[in-house]
Tab-separated table of C-alpha atoms and ligand atoms in Angstrom:
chain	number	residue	atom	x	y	z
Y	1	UNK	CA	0.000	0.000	0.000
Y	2	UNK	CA	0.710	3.120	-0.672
Y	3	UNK	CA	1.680	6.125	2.112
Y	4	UNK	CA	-1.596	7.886	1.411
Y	5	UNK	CA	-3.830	4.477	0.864
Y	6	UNK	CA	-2.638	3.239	4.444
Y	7	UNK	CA	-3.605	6.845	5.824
Y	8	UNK	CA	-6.935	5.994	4.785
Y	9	UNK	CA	-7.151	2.942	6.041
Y	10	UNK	CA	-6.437	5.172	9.602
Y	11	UNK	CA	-3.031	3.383	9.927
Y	12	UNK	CA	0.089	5.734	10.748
Y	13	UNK	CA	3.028	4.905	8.872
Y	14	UNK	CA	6.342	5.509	10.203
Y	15	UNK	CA	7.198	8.336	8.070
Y	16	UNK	CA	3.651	9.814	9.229
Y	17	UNK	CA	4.954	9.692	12.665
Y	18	UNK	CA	8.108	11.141	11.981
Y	19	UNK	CA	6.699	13.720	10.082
Y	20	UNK	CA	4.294	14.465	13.233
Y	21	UNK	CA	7.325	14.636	15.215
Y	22	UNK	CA	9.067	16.794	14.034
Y	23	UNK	CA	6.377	19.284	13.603
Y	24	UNK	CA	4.690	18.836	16.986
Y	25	UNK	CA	1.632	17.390	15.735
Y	26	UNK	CA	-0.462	14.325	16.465
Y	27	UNK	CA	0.476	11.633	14.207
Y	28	UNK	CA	-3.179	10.455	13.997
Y	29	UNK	CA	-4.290	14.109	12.877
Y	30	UNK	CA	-1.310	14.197	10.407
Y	31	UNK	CA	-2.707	10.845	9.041
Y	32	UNK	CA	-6.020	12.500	8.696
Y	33	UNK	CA	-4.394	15.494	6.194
Y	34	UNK	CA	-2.621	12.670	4.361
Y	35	UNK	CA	-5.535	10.824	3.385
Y	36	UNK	CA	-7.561	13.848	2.435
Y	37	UNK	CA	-4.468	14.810	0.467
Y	38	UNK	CA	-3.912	18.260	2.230
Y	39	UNK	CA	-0.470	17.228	2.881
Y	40	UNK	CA	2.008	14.872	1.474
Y	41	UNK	CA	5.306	13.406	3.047
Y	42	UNK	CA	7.548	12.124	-0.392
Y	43	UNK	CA	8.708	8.856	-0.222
Y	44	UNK	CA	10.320	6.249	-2.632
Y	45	UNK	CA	9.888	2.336	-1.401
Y	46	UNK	CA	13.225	2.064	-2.918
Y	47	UNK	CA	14.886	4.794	-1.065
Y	48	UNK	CA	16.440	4.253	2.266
Y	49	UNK	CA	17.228	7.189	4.292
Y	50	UNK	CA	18.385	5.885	7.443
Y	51	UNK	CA	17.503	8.059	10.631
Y	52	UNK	CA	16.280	10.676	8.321
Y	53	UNK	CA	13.150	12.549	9.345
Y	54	UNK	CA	10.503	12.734	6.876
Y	55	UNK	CA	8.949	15.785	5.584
Y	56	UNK	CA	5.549	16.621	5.173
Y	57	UNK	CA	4.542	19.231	3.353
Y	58	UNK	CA	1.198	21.091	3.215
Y	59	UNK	CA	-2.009	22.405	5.757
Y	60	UNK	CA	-1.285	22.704	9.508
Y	61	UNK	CA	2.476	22.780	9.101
Y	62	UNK	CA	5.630	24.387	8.284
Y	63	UNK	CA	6.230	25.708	5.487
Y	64	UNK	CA	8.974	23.921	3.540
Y	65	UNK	CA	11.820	24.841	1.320
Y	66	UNK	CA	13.294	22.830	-1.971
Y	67	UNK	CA	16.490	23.863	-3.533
Y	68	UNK	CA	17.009	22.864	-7.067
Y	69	UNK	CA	20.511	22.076	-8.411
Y	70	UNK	CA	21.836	20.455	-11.223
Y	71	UNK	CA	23.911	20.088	-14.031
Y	72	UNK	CA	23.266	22.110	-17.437
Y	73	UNK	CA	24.809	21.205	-20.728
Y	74	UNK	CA	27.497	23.806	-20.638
Y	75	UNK	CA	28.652	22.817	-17.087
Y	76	UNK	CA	28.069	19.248	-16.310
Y	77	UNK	CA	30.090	18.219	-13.090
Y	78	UNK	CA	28.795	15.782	-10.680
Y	79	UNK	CA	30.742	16.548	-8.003
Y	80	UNK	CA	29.438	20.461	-8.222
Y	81	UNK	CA	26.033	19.724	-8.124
Y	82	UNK	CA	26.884	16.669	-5.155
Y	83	UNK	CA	28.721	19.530	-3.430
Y	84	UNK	CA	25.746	22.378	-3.846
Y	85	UNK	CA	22.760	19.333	-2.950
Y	86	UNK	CA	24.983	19.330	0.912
Y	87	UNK	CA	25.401	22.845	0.900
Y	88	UNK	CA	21.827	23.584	0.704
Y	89	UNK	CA	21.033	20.652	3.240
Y	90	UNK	CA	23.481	22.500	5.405
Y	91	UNK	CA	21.898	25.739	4.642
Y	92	UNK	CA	18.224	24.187	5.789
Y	93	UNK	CA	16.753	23.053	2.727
Y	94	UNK	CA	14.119	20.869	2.814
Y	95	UNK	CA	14.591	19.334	-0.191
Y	96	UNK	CA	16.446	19.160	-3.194
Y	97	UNK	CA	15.663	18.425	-6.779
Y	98	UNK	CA	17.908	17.514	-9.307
Y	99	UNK	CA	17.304	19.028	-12.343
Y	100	UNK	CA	20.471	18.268	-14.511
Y	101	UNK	CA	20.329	18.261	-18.366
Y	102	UNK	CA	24.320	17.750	-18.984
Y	103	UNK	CA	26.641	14.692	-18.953
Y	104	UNK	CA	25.895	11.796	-17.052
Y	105	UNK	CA	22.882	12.342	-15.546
Y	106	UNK	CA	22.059	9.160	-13.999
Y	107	UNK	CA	24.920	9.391	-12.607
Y	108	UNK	CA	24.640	12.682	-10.917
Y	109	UNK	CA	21.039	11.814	-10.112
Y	110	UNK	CA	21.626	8.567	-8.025
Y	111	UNK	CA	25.178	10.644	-6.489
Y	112	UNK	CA	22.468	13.093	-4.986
Y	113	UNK	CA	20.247	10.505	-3.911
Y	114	UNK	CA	23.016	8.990	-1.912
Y	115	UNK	CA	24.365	12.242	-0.533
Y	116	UNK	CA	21.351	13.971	1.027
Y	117	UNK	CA	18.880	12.565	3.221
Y	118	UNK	CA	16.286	14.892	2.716
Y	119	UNK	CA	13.706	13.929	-0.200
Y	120	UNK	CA	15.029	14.235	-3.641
Y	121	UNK	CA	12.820	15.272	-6.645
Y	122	UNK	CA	13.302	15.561	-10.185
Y	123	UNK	CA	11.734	16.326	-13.408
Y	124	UNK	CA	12.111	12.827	-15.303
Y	125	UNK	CA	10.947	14.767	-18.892
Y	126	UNK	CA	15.043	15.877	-18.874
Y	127	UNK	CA	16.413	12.744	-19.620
Y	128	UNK	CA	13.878	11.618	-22.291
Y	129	UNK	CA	15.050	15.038	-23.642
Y	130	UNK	CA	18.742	14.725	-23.406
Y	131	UNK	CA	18.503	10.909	-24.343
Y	132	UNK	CA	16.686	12.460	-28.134
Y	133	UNK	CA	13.981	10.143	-27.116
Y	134	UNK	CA	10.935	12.405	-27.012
Y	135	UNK	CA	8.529	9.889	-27.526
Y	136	UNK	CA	5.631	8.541	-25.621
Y	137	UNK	CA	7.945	5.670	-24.890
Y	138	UNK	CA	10.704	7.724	-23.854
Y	139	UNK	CA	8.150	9.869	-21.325
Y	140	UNK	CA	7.451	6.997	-19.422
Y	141	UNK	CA	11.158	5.321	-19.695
Y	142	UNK	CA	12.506	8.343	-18.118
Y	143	UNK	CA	9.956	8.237	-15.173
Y	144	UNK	CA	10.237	4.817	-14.502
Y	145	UNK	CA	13.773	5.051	-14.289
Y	146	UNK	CA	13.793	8.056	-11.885
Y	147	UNK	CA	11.416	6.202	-9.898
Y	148	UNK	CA	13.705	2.787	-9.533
Y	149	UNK	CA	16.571	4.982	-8.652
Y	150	UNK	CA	14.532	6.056	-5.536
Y	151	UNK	CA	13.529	9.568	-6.451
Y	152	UNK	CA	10.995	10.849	-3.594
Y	153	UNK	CA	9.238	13.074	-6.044
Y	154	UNK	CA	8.323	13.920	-9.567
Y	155	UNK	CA	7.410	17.323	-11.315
Y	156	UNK	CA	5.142	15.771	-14.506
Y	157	UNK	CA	3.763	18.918	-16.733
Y	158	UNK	CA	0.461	17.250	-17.043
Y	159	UNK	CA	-0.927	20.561	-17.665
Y	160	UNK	CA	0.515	21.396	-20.831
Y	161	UNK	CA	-1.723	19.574	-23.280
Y	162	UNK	CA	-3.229	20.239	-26.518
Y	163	UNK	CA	-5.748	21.888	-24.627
Y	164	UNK	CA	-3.892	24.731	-22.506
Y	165	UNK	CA	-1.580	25.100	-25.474
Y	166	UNK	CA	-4.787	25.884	-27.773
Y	167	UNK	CA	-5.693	28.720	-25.187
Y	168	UNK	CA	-2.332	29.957	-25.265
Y	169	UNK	CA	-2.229	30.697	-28.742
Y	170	UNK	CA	-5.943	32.192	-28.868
Y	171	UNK	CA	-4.186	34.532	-25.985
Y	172	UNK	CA	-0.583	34.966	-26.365
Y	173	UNK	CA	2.104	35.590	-23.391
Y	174	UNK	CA	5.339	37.758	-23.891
Y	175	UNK	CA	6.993	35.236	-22.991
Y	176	UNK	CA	4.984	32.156	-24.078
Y	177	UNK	CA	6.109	29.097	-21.895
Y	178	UNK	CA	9.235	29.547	-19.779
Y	179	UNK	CA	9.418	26.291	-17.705
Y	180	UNK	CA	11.696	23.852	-19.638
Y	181	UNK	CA	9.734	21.346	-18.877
Y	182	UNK	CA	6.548	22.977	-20.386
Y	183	UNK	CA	8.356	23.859	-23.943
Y	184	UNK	CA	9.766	20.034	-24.211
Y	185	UNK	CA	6.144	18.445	-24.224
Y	186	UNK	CA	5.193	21.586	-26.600
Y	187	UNK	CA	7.945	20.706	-28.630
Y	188	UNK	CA	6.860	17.121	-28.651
Y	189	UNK	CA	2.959	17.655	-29.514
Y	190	UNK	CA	4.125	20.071	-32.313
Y	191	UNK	CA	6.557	17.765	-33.580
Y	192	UNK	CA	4.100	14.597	-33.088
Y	193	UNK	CA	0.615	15.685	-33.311
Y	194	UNK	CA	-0.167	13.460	-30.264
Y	195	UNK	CA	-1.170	15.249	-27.006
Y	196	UNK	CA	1.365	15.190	-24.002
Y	197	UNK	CA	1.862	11.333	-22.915
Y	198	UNK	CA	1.473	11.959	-19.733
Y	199	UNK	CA	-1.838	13.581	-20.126
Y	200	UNK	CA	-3.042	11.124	-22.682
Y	201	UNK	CA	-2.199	7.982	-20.285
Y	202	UNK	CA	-2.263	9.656	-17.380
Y	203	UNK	CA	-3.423	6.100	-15.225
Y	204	UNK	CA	-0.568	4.777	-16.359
Y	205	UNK	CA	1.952	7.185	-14.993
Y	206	UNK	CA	-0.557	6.779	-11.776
Y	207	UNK	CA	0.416	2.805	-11.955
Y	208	UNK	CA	4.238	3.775	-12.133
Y	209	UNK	CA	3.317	6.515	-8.916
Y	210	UNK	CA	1.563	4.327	-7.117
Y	211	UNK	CA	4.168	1.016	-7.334
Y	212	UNK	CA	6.877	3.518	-6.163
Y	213	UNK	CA	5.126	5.530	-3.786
Y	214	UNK	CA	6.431	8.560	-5.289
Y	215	UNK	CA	4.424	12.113	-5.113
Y	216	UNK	CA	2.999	13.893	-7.874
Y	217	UNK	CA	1.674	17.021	-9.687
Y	218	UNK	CA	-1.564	15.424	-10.094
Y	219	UNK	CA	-4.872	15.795	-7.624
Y	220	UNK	CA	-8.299	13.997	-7.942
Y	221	UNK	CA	-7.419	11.064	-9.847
Y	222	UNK	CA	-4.068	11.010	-8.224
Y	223	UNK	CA	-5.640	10.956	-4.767
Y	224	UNK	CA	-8.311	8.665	-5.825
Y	225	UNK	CA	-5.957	6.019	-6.869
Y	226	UNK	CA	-3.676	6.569	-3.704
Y	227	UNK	CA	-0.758	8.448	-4.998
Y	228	UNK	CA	-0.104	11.637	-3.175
Y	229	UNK	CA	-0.023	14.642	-5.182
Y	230	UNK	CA	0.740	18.532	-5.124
Y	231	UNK	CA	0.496	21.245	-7.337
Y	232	UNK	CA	3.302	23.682	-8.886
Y	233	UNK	CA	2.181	26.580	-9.445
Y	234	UNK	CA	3.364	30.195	-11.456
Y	235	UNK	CA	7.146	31.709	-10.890
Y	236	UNK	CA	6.141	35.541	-11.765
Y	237	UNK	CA	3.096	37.175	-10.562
Y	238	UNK	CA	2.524	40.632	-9.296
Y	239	UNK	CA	2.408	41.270	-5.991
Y	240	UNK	CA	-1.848	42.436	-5.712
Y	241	UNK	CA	-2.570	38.771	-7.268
Y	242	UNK	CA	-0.393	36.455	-5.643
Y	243	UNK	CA	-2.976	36.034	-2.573
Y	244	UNK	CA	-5.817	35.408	-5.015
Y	245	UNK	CA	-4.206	33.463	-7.484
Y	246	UNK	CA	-2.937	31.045	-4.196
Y	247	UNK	CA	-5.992	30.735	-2.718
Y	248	UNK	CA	-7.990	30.109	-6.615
Y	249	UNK	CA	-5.466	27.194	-6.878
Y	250	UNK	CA	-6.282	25.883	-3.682
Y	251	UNK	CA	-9.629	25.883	-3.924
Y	252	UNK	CA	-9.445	24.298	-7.210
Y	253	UNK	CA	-7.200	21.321	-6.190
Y	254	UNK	CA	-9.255	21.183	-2.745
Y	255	UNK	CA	-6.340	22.200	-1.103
Y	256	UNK	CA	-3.491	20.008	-2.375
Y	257	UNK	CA	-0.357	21.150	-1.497
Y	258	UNK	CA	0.848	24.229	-3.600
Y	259	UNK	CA	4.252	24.570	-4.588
Y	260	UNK	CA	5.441	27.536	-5.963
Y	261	UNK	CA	8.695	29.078	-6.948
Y	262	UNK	CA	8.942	32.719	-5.875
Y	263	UNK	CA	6.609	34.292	-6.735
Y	264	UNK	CA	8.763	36.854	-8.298
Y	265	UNK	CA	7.263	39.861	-7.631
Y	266	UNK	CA	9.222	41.739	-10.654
Y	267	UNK	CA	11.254	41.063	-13.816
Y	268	UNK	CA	13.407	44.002	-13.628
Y	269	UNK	CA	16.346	42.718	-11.115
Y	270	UNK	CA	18.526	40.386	-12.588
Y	271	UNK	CA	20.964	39.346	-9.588
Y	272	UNK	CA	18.280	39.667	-7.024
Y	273	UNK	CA	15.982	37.730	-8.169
Y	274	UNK	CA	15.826	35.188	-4.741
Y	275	UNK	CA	14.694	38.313	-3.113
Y	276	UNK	CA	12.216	39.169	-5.630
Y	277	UNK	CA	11.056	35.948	-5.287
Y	278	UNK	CA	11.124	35.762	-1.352
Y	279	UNK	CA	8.947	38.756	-1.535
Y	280	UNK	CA	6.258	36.926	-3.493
Y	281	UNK	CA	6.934	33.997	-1.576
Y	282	UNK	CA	6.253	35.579	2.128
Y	283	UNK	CA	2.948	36.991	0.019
Y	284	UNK	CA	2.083	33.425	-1.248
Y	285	UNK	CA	3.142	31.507	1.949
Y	286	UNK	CA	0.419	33.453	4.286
Y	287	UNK	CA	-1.854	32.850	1.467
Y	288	UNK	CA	-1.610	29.392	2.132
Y	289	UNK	CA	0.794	28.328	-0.163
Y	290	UNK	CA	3.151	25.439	1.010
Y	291	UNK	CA	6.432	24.821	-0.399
Y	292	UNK	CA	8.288	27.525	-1.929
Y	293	UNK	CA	11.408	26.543	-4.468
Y	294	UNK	CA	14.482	28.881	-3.480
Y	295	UNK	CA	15.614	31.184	-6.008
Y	296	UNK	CA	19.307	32.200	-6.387
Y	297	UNK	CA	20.844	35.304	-7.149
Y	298	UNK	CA	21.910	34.318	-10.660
Y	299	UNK	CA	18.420	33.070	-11.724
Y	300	UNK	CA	17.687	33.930	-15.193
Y	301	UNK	CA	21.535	34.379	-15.684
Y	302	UNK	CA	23.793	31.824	-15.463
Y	303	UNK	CA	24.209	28.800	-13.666
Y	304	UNK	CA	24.446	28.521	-9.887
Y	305	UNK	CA	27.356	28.348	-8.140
Y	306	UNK	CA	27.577	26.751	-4.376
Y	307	UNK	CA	27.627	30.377	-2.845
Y	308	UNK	CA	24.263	31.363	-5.085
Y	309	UNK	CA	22.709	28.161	-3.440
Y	310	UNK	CA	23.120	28.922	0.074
Y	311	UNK	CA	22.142	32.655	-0.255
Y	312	UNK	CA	19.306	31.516	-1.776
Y	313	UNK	CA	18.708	28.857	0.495
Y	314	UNK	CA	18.828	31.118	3.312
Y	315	UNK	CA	16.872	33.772	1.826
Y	316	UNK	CA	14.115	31.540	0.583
Y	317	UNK	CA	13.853	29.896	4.363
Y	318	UNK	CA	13.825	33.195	5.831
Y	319	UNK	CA	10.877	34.171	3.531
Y	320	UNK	CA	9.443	31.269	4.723
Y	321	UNK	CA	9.767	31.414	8.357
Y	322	UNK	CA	8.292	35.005	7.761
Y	323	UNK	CA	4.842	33.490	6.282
Y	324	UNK	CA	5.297	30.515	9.238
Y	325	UNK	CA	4.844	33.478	11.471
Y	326	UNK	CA	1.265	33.840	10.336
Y	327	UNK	CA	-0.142	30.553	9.528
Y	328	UNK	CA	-2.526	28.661	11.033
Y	329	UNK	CA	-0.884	25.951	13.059
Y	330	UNK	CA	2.636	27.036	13.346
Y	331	UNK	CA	2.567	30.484	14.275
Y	332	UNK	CA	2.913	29.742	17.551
Y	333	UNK	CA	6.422	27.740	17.304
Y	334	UNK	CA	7.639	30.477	14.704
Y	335	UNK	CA	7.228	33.177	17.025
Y	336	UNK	CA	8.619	31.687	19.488
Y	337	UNK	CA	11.701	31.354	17.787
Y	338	UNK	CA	11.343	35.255	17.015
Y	339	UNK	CA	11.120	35.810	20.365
Y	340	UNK	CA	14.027	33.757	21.491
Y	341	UNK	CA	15.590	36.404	19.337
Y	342	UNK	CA	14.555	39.633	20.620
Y	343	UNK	CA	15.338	38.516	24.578
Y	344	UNK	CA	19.040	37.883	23.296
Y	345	UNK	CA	18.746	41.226	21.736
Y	346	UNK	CA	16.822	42.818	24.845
Y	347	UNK	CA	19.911	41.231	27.030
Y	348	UNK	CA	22.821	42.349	24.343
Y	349	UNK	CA	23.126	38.624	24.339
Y	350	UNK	CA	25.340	37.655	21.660
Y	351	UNK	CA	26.122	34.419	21.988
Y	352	UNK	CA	22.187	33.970	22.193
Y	353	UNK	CA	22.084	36.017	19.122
Y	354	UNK	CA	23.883	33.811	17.139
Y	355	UNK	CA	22.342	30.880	18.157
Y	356	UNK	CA	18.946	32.262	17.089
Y	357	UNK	CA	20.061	33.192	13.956
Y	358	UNK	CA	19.446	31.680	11.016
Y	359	UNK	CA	23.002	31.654	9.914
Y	360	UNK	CA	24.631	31.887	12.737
Y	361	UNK	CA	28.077	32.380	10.659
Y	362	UNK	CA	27.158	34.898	8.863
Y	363	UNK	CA	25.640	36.925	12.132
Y	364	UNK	CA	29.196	35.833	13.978
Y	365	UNK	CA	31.179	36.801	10.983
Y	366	UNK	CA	29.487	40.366	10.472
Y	367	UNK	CA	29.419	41.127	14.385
Y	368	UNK	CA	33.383	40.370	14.419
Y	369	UNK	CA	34.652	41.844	10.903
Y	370	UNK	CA	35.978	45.269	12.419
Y	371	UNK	CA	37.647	43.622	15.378
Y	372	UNK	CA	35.877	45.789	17.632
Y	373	UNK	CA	34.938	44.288	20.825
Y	374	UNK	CA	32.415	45.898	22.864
Y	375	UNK	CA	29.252	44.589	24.582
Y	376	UNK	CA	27.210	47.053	22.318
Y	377	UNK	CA	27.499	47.087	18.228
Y	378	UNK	CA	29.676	49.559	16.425
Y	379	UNK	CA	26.071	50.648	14.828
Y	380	UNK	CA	25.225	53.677	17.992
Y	381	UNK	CA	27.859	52.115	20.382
Y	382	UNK	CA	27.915	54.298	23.582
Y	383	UNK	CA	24.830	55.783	22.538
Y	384	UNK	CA	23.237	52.254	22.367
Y	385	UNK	CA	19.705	52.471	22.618
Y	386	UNK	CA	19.029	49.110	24.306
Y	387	UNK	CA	21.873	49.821	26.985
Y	388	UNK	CA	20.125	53.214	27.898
Y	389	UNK	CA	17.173	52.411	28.041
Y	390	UNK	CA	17.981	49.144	30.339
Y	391	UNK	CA	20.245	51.478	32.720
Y	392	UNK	CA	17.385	53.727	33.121
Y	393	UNK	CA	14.773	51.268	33.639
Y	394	UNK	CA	17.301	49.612	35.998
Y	395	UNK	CA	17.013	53.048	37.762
Y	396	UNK	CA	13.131	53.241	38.046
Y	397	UNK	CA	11.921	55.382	35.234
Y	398	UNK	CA	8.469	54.818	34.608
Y	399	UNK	CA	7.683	53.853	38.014
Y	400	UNK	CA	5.629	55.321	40.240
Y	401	UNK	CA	7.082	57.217	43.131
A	501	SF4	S1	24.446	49.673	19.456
A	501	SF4	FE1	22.524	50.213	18.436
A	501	SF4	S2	22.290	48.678	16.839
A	501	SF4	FE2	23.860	47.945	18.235
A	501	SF4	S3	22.782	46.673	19.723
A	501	SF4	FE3	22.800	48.710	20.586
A	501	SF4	S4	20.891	49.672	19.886
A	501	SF4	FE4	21.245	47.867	18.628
């Protein structure tokens, strides 16, 4: 049985209970969100991740972070993309997906699945493209072969079919389709005629889902043949429409799991663009939205390097930690972190400062560039505001005499 077809049988698997865990929530409630498909934890059978805590993702809990890395076809080394998949464990991520389209890349796929623990996705489409086998054949060759190499997760662009590309042309975008993923299948129904294979046997790919366990971009029928799915969701959206644009796509998908990357909030900052896109995600997280994809500072650029991934790793968490503080479920714990953080700062605590920081390197690191020791910052230093106002509450002001 599936994860999600023992949830509805009311049994809690162990990755349910880890997942509960972790998050502070009762297993047999978390069980209850996994069968209704409000929240899924990814999982290969084939995958062993020994001691690793499973990750749910969706209603009633944090909201989680996936990094993508990967090789392209102008710089294809393994060990880079190995090397960025720990450094954005390190950083926090939540997950990681290998999206490589250069070299080896079963090799670099199944090096990554050995060298985090956290759950690995990837978008199996690549390496039907890469192989030159863009057939219907080669759709489900590539997913079947992601999913016996243990992949957790799957991004499947189910929704680009005859259908949505029909609208598209009766009402054009600037930019037509930018996901990769979405101009490969457009590339194979103009080339073919057919409609997107895994649209047009879409039980099929459930069968391959469901004998691995692995989670999908697919809801009703997904969920109705036990295979947990979520949704992905637009990259660029102005800020005014990200709220209703989350909360149409959760109502539509009766609140599967949205995952989104940014939203970028603008297209005009190239080499900012994971804070663009933590912007829109803060926006989209208290909208409801549940897994946000980190964006690096060289999106749309170039390629990233190990440094782009953990600023963007940290960046993306912080944007989600900011949403955390308002959603249902969670805010408590997430403000109780903040507030771990402002008694350090209250107390000119630094050692508590760092600890509460989300990198506590870089907060170390900045504190001690100048070399200047003091108990205050070099920021107002004598004139420190928390150190005056402490002395003079420490002296009774404000109280009555
Ligand atoms: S010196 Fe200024 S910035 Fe630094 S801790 Fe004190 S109040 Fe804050």
């Amino acid at each position: 049985m599936t994860l999600m077809q023992e949830a509805k049988c009311g049994r809690v698997a162990p990755e349910i209970e880890s997942a509960a865990r972790r998050e502070g929530l009762e297993p047999e409630k978390l069980a209850r969100l996994v069968a209704a498909g409000r929240v899924v934890i990814p999982r290969n059978i084939r995958r062993e991740r020994p001691g690793a805590m499973a990750t749910g993702i969706g209603e009633m809990l944090t909201t989680k972070v996936n990094v993508n890395v990967g090789t392209s076809q102008s710089l294809d080394s393994p060990e880079n993309e190995v090397e960025k998949a720990r450094a954005a464990v390190a950083a926090g991520a939540d997950a990681v997906m290998d999206l490589s389209t250069g070299g080896d890349l079963d090799l670099v796929r199944c090096q990554i699945l050995r060298a985090v623990s956290v759950p690995v996705g990837t978008v199996p489409l690549y390496n039907a493209a890469v192989a030159k086998d863009l057939s219907s054949q080669g759709f489900f060759n590539a997913l079947e072969k992601h999913a016996k190499d243990g992949v957790d997760f799957v991004t499947v662009h189910v929704g680009v079919n005859k259908n949505s590309l029909e609208r598209l042309a009766n009402d054009p975008r600037i930019m037509g389709v930018v996901s990769r993923g979405g101009s490969l299948t457009m590339k194979y129904i103009s080339e073919t005629g057919e409609d997107n294979p895994y649209y047009k046997e879409y039980d099929y790919l459930l069968a391959i889902a469901r004998e691995y366990d692995l989670a999908g971009e697919l809801v009703k029928r997904a969920r109705e043949a036990g295979v947990q799915a979520m949704v992905e969701g637009p990259g660029h959206v102005p800020a005014d429409e990200i709220e209703t644009s989350v909360k149409a796509m959760k109502h539509l998908t009766d609140g599967a799991p949205l995952y989104l990357l940014g939203p970028l909030v603008t297209d005009i900052a190239p080499g900012y663009d994971h804070i663009t896109a933590a912007m829109g995600g803060v926006i989209a997280g208290m909208a409801g939205a549940d897994f946000l994809c980190a964006t690096t500072p060289s999106e749309h650029l170039d390629l990233p390097t190990k440094d782009d991934v953990i600023e963007g790793t940290y960046v993306t968490r912080i944007a989600a930690h900011a949403a955390d503080l308002t959603r249902p479920g969670v805010r408590d714990r997430a403000r109780a972190w903040d507030l771990q953080m402002a008694k350090a700062r209250a107390d000119l605590d630094w050692q508590g400062q760092f600890q509460s920081a989300i990198n506590p390197d870089r907060a170390r690191q900045i504190r001690h560039r100048r070399g200047v020791e003091t108990d205050t910052c070099t920021m107002c230093s004598e004139l420190c505001a928390i150190r005056l106002a402490k002395e003079a509450m420490e002296k009774g002001v404000g109280q009555k005499r």
